[in-house]
Amino acid sequence: MKKIGFVIMIVIAVTILAGVNSSCNRNVFDEDTYKEIADTLSPVDSVDPNHTWVLSTQKTLILNINAGVGAKKLMILTDDPSTTSSAQIIAQRDVEENDQFSMTISYPQLLTTLYAALIDAEGNYTVTKVKPSSSNRVDFSSPTYKSKKVDYTPQLQYYSYCYEAEFPEFGDYDYNDLIMRIALERTGPKEMRIHVQLAALGCDRSLSGAIRFPTENKDEEHGLITMKDIDSVYTVDGKSFNVNMHGETITKQNMTTIKTTDLLMEGMNGEPILNLFADAHWAMGDMRENEYGVYEHKYYNVSQSSGKSSTGATYQVTVPREVIFVLKLKEELPLNYLTLDNIDPFIQKNYSNSIYEVHTFPYKSVTAFNKYHYVDTKNLPWALVMPSGTFNHPLEGVNIGFKMKSDSEKYPGYDILFGAYSTRGHAFGEWAENRNKSTDWYYYPETSQVFIW
């Protein structure tokens, strides 16, 4: 929860932002006043003005399936599956011997070596190292090892998408208002499964979620996913986030920002958008309190224990929910270049008689469904993407970990690091100040200030 001083300033700012003295017209937004107050409220002294807030890298590989092992499947892995049980699948696809093709992958910036694996019909692995920073060509003429059994099956790599739902008000920067984990699984030449986990909710407002397939600023040669390219969209076993954990189907009165349960929608610019959930709290399991359909919006997985807080909020610890969406295209080419770096998962909320969208930084000013005024606070992101499916997000009300200058006479000029990720040399605040420093910060939590899975 926000501190009292912040709340007072936010009330003042929101009055200016929303124009409550006259109307709720968003056109009365005063950007200069907003920035002045934002600078006062900002919990960080300086932010890299050129920060992209990206912790992953995209690379297009050219592959030659020339191992002569009867390969049936290709996997690009984070580690060697013969030496560790933590190797994760970055990308995969079905192959045949002597195939040649290109594909784009997304992987954590911290990884300098990847592993390409061919799997035969008996499950044997043929593996070669990949150094994506030095070459984009991969072949299996001199593999690290050939036709070898491994002790376990590598699992999908998930990314964590963490949102500040206060937008366009000032955030508390715990980035836990809504957390999704997403993984891509290629299950056929023209089929991609999109695994979506709803992992945490640290707010009490209604939020909807969707995934946009961007068509702007992309290389036509590498294929775009447009509405006309899509053959069908469905979910595995017919599961839906719009049916809560108690088997209740969402009703129209609870669909505040997305008014349909159709899985595929069209954006303002004609791009395809995957409809994930109409209300995140419903999806996590809120139950009706009375016959009028009123729901208590609990806080999920942002406290280490369940129960009531001193403010009356209800905290609950629960298992993340997962729904697997199946995207089938008419042609396979676009799926060769679809990665977690070029999808646009976003959330929506009602605010001041309008619907506002919260996107990750690369798509920060996109308007997928609604026209609204994007606001910027010192170049800070309203959503972060961690290339990790086990990211320990901050507990409710705990700052993610900013850096400020000390005003103490005893320690003039000394930097203060505070928050959930404040280990000196590996702090979020250091990365915020310089995008080239402390890029490993998300591996160094203050364990008492984060949610432990």
XYZ file of C-alpha atoms in Angstrom:
453
model
C 0.000 0.000 0.000
C 1.163 3.558 -0.625
C 2.540 5.720 2.154
C 0.283 8.541 3.405
C 2.461 11.310 1.968
C 2.352 9.770 -1.452
C -1.406 9.367 -1.243
C -1.931 13.067 -0.476
C 0.221 14.113 -3.419
C -1.480 11.597 -5.674
C -4.917 13.010 -4.813
C -3.699 16.470 -5.840
C -2.167 15.136 -9.035
C -5.198 13.074 -9.981
C -7.419 16.120 -9.521
C -5.274 17.906 -12.058
C -5.002 14.857 -14.271
C -8.684 14.022 -14.417
C -10.109 17.527 -14.237
C -12.606 16.607 -11.529
C -13.607 20.229 -10.896
C -15.264 20.435 -14.292
C -15.621 17.058 -15.927
C -13.867 13.726 -16.381
C -12.740 14.566 -19.897
C -9.237 13.220 -20.396
C -8.461 16.141 -22.735
C -7.928 18.421 -19.719
C -4.722 16.546 -18.932
C -1.940 19.012 -18.044
C 1.320 17.303 -18.964
C 3.623 19.982 -17.518
C 1.872 19.900 -14.145
C 1.910 16.128 -14.146
C 5.666 16.000 -14.803
C 6.347 18.545 -12.057
C 4.450 16.491 -9.491
C 5.923 13.266 -10.848
C 9.427 14.573 -10.252
C 8.478 15.331 -6.653
C 6.965 11.903 -6.092
C 9.517 9.857 -7.990
C 11.393 7.453 -5.670
C 14.562 7.662 -7.762
C 16.944 10.547 -8.376
C 18.067 9.686 -11.877
C 17.061 7.294 -14.642
C 19.018 6.472 -17.764
C 17.227 8.675 -20.352
C 18.011 6.114 -23.061
C 16.881 3.112 -21.050
C 14.959 0.461 -22.989
C 14.123 -1.669 -19.902
C 14.853 -4.835 -21.883
C 16.694 -7.814 -20.359
C 16.469 -10.164 -23.317
C 17.942 -10.372 -26.805
C 16.533 -11.417 -30.168
C 18.600 -13.237 -32.761
C 17.732 -14.776 -36.117
C 19.570 -18.077 -36.601
C 20.217 -19.947 -39.840
C 20.134 -23.694 -39.125
C 21.338 -26.716 -41.066
C 19.969 -30.050 -39.794
C 22.928 -32.126 -40.977
C 23.776 -34.483 -38.130
C 22.642 -37.674 -39.836
C 20.849 -38.902 -36.693
C 17.272 -39.102 -37.953
C 16.290 -35.906 -36.187
C 12.587 -35.299 -35.566
C 12.700 -32.187 -33.386
C 14.986 -29.201 -32.837
C 15.296 -27.391 -29.517
C 17.284 -24.275 -28.639
C 18.126 -24.598 -24.939
C 19.488 -22.385 -22.187
C 21.913 -25.072 -20.993
C 23.352 -28.498 -21.778
C 20.637 -31.060 -20.928
C 23.236 -33.771 -20.263
C 24.864 -31.836 -17.409
C 21.988 -30.017 -15.706
C 18.305 -30.490 -15.001
C 17.620 -26.766 -15.348
C 17.969 -26.484 -19.131
C 14.928 -24.680 -20.557
C 13.482 -24.583 -24.059
C 13.917 -21.201 -25.734
C 12.479 -22.335 -29.073
C 11.562 -25.570 -30.810
C 10.109 -26.985 -34.012
C 9.713 -30.249 -35.906
C 12.480 -30.997 -38.412
C 13.688 -33.588 -40.892
C 17.213 -34.543 -41.865
C 18.913 -31.969 -44.141
C 16.342 -29.245 -43.451
C 17.690 -25.697 -43.794
C 15.770 -22.737 -42.445
C 15.979 -19.552 -40.374
C 14.194 -18.811 -37.115
C 14.213 -16.007 -34.575
C 14.802 -16.703 -30.901
C 14.523 -14.610 -27.741
C 16.807 -15.332 -24.781
C 18.128 -13.642 -21.597
C 20.924 -11.132 -22.233
C 22.996 -12.771 -19.513
C 23.375 -15.962 -21.550
C 26.421 -15.971 -23.830
C 26.204 -19.645 -24.807
C 23.112 -21.521 -25.948
C 22.678 -25.156 -26.926
C 21.008 -26.486 -30.071
C 19.670 -30.010 -29.702
C 18.332 -32.500 -32.243
C 16.076 -35.202 -30.831
C 15.444 -38.460 -32.700
C 12.431 -40.769 -32.557
C 13.884 -42.618 -29.536
C 14.468 -39.411 -27.584
C 18.259 -39.321 -28.049
C 19.924 -35.899 -28.042
C 22.574 -34.562 -30.420
C 23.827 -31.247 -29.077
C 26.053 -28.437 -30.322
C 27.002 -25.146 -28.667
C 25.736 -21.853 -30.071
C 27.428 -18.463 -29.575
C 24.769 -16.074 -30.894
C 26.882 -12.961 -30.376
C 29.559 -14.199 -32.776
C 27.610 -16.150 -35.397
C 24.045 -16.729 -36.503
C 24.811 -20.014 -38.294
C 24.149 -23.339 -36.580
C 24.974 -26.773 -37.917
C 25.621 -30.178 -36.423
C 28.658 -31.297 -38.423
C 30.809 -31.342 -35.251
C 28.393 -31.747 -32.322
C 29.420 -31.712 -28.679
C 27.889 -35.175 -28.413
C 25.726 -37.381 -30.603
C 22.653 -39.614 -30.003
C 22.857 -39.473 -26.216
C 20.131 -40.163 -23.667
C 19.460 -37.434 -21.110
C 17.892 -37.974 -17.691
C 15.036 -35.480 -17.950
C 12.890 -33.564 -20.433
C 13.697 -29.825 -20.665
C 10.790 -27.552 -19.783
C 9.559 -24.385 -21.492
C 11.173 -21.069 -20.657
C 8.638 -18.548 -19.305
C 9.022 -14.778 -19.153
C 7.427 -12.808 -16.281
C 5.368 -9.730 -17.252
C 4.926 -7.417 -14.250
C 2.550 -4.428 -14.331
C 1.945 -1.191 -12.432
C -1.829 -0.805 -12.700
C -1.839 2.678 -11.120
C -1.278 4.213 -14.574
C -1.876 7.074 -15.285
C -1.672 7.926 -11.585
C 1.710 7.614 -9.878
C 2.850 4.093 -9.172
C 4.245 2.595 -5.994
C 6.742 0.638 -8.103
C 6.242 -2.780 -6.591
C 5.382 -4.120 -10.062
C 3.034 -6.721 -8.622
C -0.368 -5.235 -9.482
C -0.672 -8.015 -12.032
C 1.899 -10.626 -12.992
C 1.622 -12.964 -15.944
C 4.073 -15.644 -17.024
C 4.083 -16.529 -20.704
C 5.834 -19.231 -22.751
C 5.649 -20.151 -26.443
C 5.576 -23.775 -27.578
C 5.768 -24.658 -31.281
C 3.593 -27.762 -31.649
C 3.248 -27.946 -35.428
C 4.388 -26.260 -38.640
C 1.445 -23.849 -38.442
C 0.626 -24.123 -34.728
C 1.913 -22.255 -31.677
C 0.718 -22.879 -28.137
C 0.803 -19.819 -25.908
C 1.053 -20.801 -22.239
C -0.329 -18.054 -19.976
C -0.075 -18.207 -16.199
C -1.864 -15.651 -14.049
C 0.585 -15.598 -11.140
C -0.157 -12.637 -8.841
C -2.538 -9.725 -8.229
C -1.506 -6.844 -6.001
C -4.389 -4.456 -6.610
C -8.092 -4.218 -5.860
C -9.297 -2.820 -9.188
C -10.744 -4.733 -12.131
C -8.173 -5.514 -14.821
C -8.491 -7.321 -18.119
C -5.632 -8.856 -20.090
C -4.781 -9.499 -23.731
C -1.854 -10.226 -26.058
C -1.427 -8.062 -29.141
C 0.531 -9.285 -32.162
C 2.253 -6.093 -33.336
C 2.338 -5.274 -37.022
C 4.157 -1.950 -36.755
C 7.901 -1.539 -37.428
C 8.437 -5.186 -38.332
C 10.381 -6.714 -41.189
C 7.937 -7.851 -43.875
C 10.455 -10.447 -45.045
C 10.196 -12.207 -41.686
C 6.436 -12.351 -41.755
C 3.690 -10.604 -39.853
C 0.740 -12.199 -38.128
C -2.328 -10.409 -39.428
C -5.994 -11.203 -38.949
C -6.179 -12.846 -42.369
C -3.251 -15.148 -41.500
C -5.080 -16.787 -38.589
C -6.953 -20.000 -39.205
C -8.283 -20.528 -35.680
C -7.745 -19.845 -31.978
C -8.876 -22.116 -29.158
C -7.728 -23.300 -25.729
C -6.490 -26.711 -24.635
C -9.326 -28.712 -23.031
C -11.618 -25.707 -23.476
C -10.251 -24.031 -20.340
C -10.897 -20.329 -19.777
C -9.791 -17.625 -17.372
C -13.373 -16.364 -17.636
C -14.520 -19.411 -15.675
C -13.160 -18.991 -12.160
C -11.681 -21.661 -9.924
C -15.154 -22.343 -8.488
C -16.671 -23.074 -11.904
C -18.586 -19.797 -12.233
C -18.668 -18.163 -15.672
C -18.123 -14.419 -15.768
C -21.202 -12.280 -16.332
C -21.575 -9.151 -18.457
C -21.800 -6.918 -15.379
C -18.281 -7.970 -14.374
C -16.744 -7.425 -17.823
C -15.663 -3.837 -17.267
C -13.145 -3.215 -20.055
C -13.451 -6.158 -22.471
C -17.094 -6.822 -23.302
C -16.675 -10.194 -24.978
C -15.297 -13.638 -24.285
C -14.282 -14.153 -27.920
C -10.700 -15.413 -27.975
C -9.664 -13.414 -31.049
C -10.261 -9.681 -31.392
C -9.127 -7.005 -33.843
C -7.232 -3.937 -32.661
C -7.653 -0.330 -33.742
C -5.027 -0.756 -36.440
C -6.333 -4.096 -37.675
C -3.857 -6.219 -35.727
C -4.900 -9.510 -34.092
C -5.341 -9.500 -30.307
C -5.707 -12.590 -28.145
C -8.336 -12.101 -25.425
C -6.950 -13.633 -22.200
C -9.354 -12.627 -19.419
C -12.119 -10.095 -18.810
C -11.354 -9.724 -15.094
C -8.172 -10.902 -13.393
C -9.748 -11.332 -9.953
C -12.463 -13.520 -11.400
C -9.776 -15.584 -13.136
C -7.872 -16.056 -9.870
C -10.966 -17.296 -8.081
C -13.028 -14.534 -6.437
C -16.489 -15.760 -5.456
C -19.808 -13.944 -5.425
C -20.663 -12.495 -2.014
C -24.384 -11.998 -2.600
C -27.116 -12.275 -5.178
C -26.177 -8.908 -6.691
C -22.894 -10.278 -8.023
C -20.568 -8.238 -5.794
C -17.036 -9.614 -5.562
C -14.305 -9.032 -3.046
C -11.109 -8.198 -4.878
C -8.486 -10.047 -2.892
C -4.723 -9.664 -3.159
C -3.187 -12.868 -4.534
C 0.422 -13.989 -3.966
C 1.762 -10.634 -2.784
C 1.993 -11.641 0.891
C 3.659 -14.738 2.305
C 0.532 -15.635 4.266
C -3.237 -15.507 3.807
C -5.529 -13.372 5.958
C -6.785 -9.852 6.624
C -4.408 -6.900 6.802
C -4.704 -3.930 9.167
C -6.352 -1.988 6.333
C -9.008 -4.672 5.830
C -7.585 -6.065 2.607
C -7.720 -9.831 2.158
C -4.480 -11.556 1.173
C -4.481 -15.036 -0.261
C -1.720 -17.420 -1.322
C -2.730 -19.668 -4.201
C -1.342 -21.685 -7.089
C -1.020 -19.669 -10.334
C -3.655 -20.519 -12.926
C -2.615 -21.508 -16.446
C -4.578 -21.573 -19.670
C -2.961 -22.739 -22.914
C -4.100 -20.880 -26.033
C -3.605 -22.545 -29.421
C -2.872 -20.260 -32.382
C -3.219 -21.902 -35.799
C -2.083 -20.053 -38.916
C -2.754 -20.688 -42.597
C 0.994 -20.549 -43.378
C 3.962 -21.421 -41.187
C 6.370 -18.579 -42.049
C 5.246 -16.047 -39.384
C 5.662 -18.612 -36.595
C 9.358 -18.989 -37.484
C 9.859 -15.430 -36.225
C 7.409 -15.192 -33.332
C 9.182 -14.754 -29.996
C 8.388 -13.488 -26.504
C 10.161 -10.252 -27.448
C 7.772 -9.376 -30.254
C 4.423 -9.994 -28.631
C 2.678 -7.263 -26.672
C 0.883 -8.553 -23.559
C -1.027 -5.690 -21.925
C -3.696 -4.978 -19.345
C -6.669 -2.600 -19.314
C -8.426 -0.658 -16.561
C -11.234 1.863 -16.204
C -10.068 5.344 -15.296
C -11.850 8.686 -15.436
C -14.614 7.534 -17.789
C -12.004 6.089 -20.110
C -10.226 2.781 -20.561
C -6.465 2.960 -20.152
C -3.975 0.337 -21.338
C -0.697 -0.607 -19.661
C 1.924 -1.970 -22.037
C 5.538 -2.994 -21.600
C 8.115 -0.319 -22.393
C 8.792 -1.203 -26.072
C 5.073 -0.698 -26.735
C 4.472 1.910 -24.046
C 2.407 4.381 -26.114
C 0.431 1.844 -28.154
C -3.339 2.249 -28.291
C -4.676 -1.219 -29.040
C -8.374 -0.637 -28.320
C -8.715 2.807 -26.763
C -7.553 6.360 -27.332
C -5.947 7.724 -24.174
C -3.121 10.040 -23.118
C 0.128 8.214 -22.385
C 1.996 9.712 -19.418
C 5.683 9.374 -18.667
C 7.362 9.611 -15.259
C 11.119 10.113 -15.611
C 11.245 7.442 -18.334
C 10.268 4.785 -15.768
C 8.375 1.777 -17.168
C 4.796 0.965 -16.227
C 5.536 -2.702 -16.866
C 8.676 -4.837 -16.692
C 9.563 -8.083 -18.447
C 11.945 -10.508 -16.753
C 13.315 -13.375 -18.875
C 12.587 -15.744 -16.010
C 9.552 -17.762 -15.006
C 10.631 -17.920 -11.355
C 11.064 -14.184 -10.751
C 10.454 -13.339 -7.075
C 8.326 -10.203 -7.278
C 8.184 -7.628 -4.454
C 5.625 -8.028 -1.688
C 2.708 -5.604 -1.675
C 3.879 -2.038 -1.088
C 7.600 -2.889 -1.334
C 9.496 -0.793 -3.848
C 11.344 -2.889 -6.424
C 14.631 -1.266 -5.406
C 15.599 2.261 -6.387
C 18.711 4.339 -5.798
C 18.781 7.804 -4.243
C 21.423 10.296 -3.196
C 21.939 10.750 0.536
C 21.299 14.229 1.927
C 23.097 13.318 5.103
C 25.949 15.638 6.122
C 27.768 12.605 7.460
C 27.656 10.751 4.110
C 27.530 13.475 1.435
C 26.986 12.095 -2.062
C 26.597 8.511 -0.813
C 24.091 6.475 -2.783
C 21.250 4.833 -0.875
C 19.896 1.579 -2.263
C 16.551 0.392 -0.947
C 13.764 -1.990 -1.822
C 13.319 -5.593 -2.900
C 16.348 -5.655 -5.232
C 18.969 -3.476 -3.583
C 22.112 -5.632 -3.347
C 25.002 -3.312 -4.148
C 26.535 -4.244 -7.493
C 23.367 -6.148 -8.421
C 20.613 -3.619 -7.700
C 17.614 -2.588 -9.749
C 18.404 1.054 -8.931
C 21.857 0.729 -10.472
C 20.359 -0.746 -13.633
C 17.740 2.028 -13.701
C 20.504 4.638 -13.598
C 22.640 2.900 -16.241
C 21.108 0.302 -18.566
C 24.512 -1.396 -18.982
C 25.066 -2.034 -15.255
C 23.662 -4.660 -12.884
C 21.719 -6.423 -15.639
C 21.652 -9.488 -13.380
C 19.695 -7.666 -10.647
C 16.658 -9.991 -10.816
C 18.783 -12.857 -9.438
C 19.560 -10.948 -6.207
C 16.374 -10.418 -4.161
C 16.187 -9.266 -0.566
C 14.382 -12.450 0.484
C 12.346 -10.796 3.246
C 10.883 -8.318 0.755
C 9.847 -10.594 -2.104
C 7.296 -13.328 -2.636
C 9.000 -16.726 -2.435
C 7.524 -19.376 -4.701
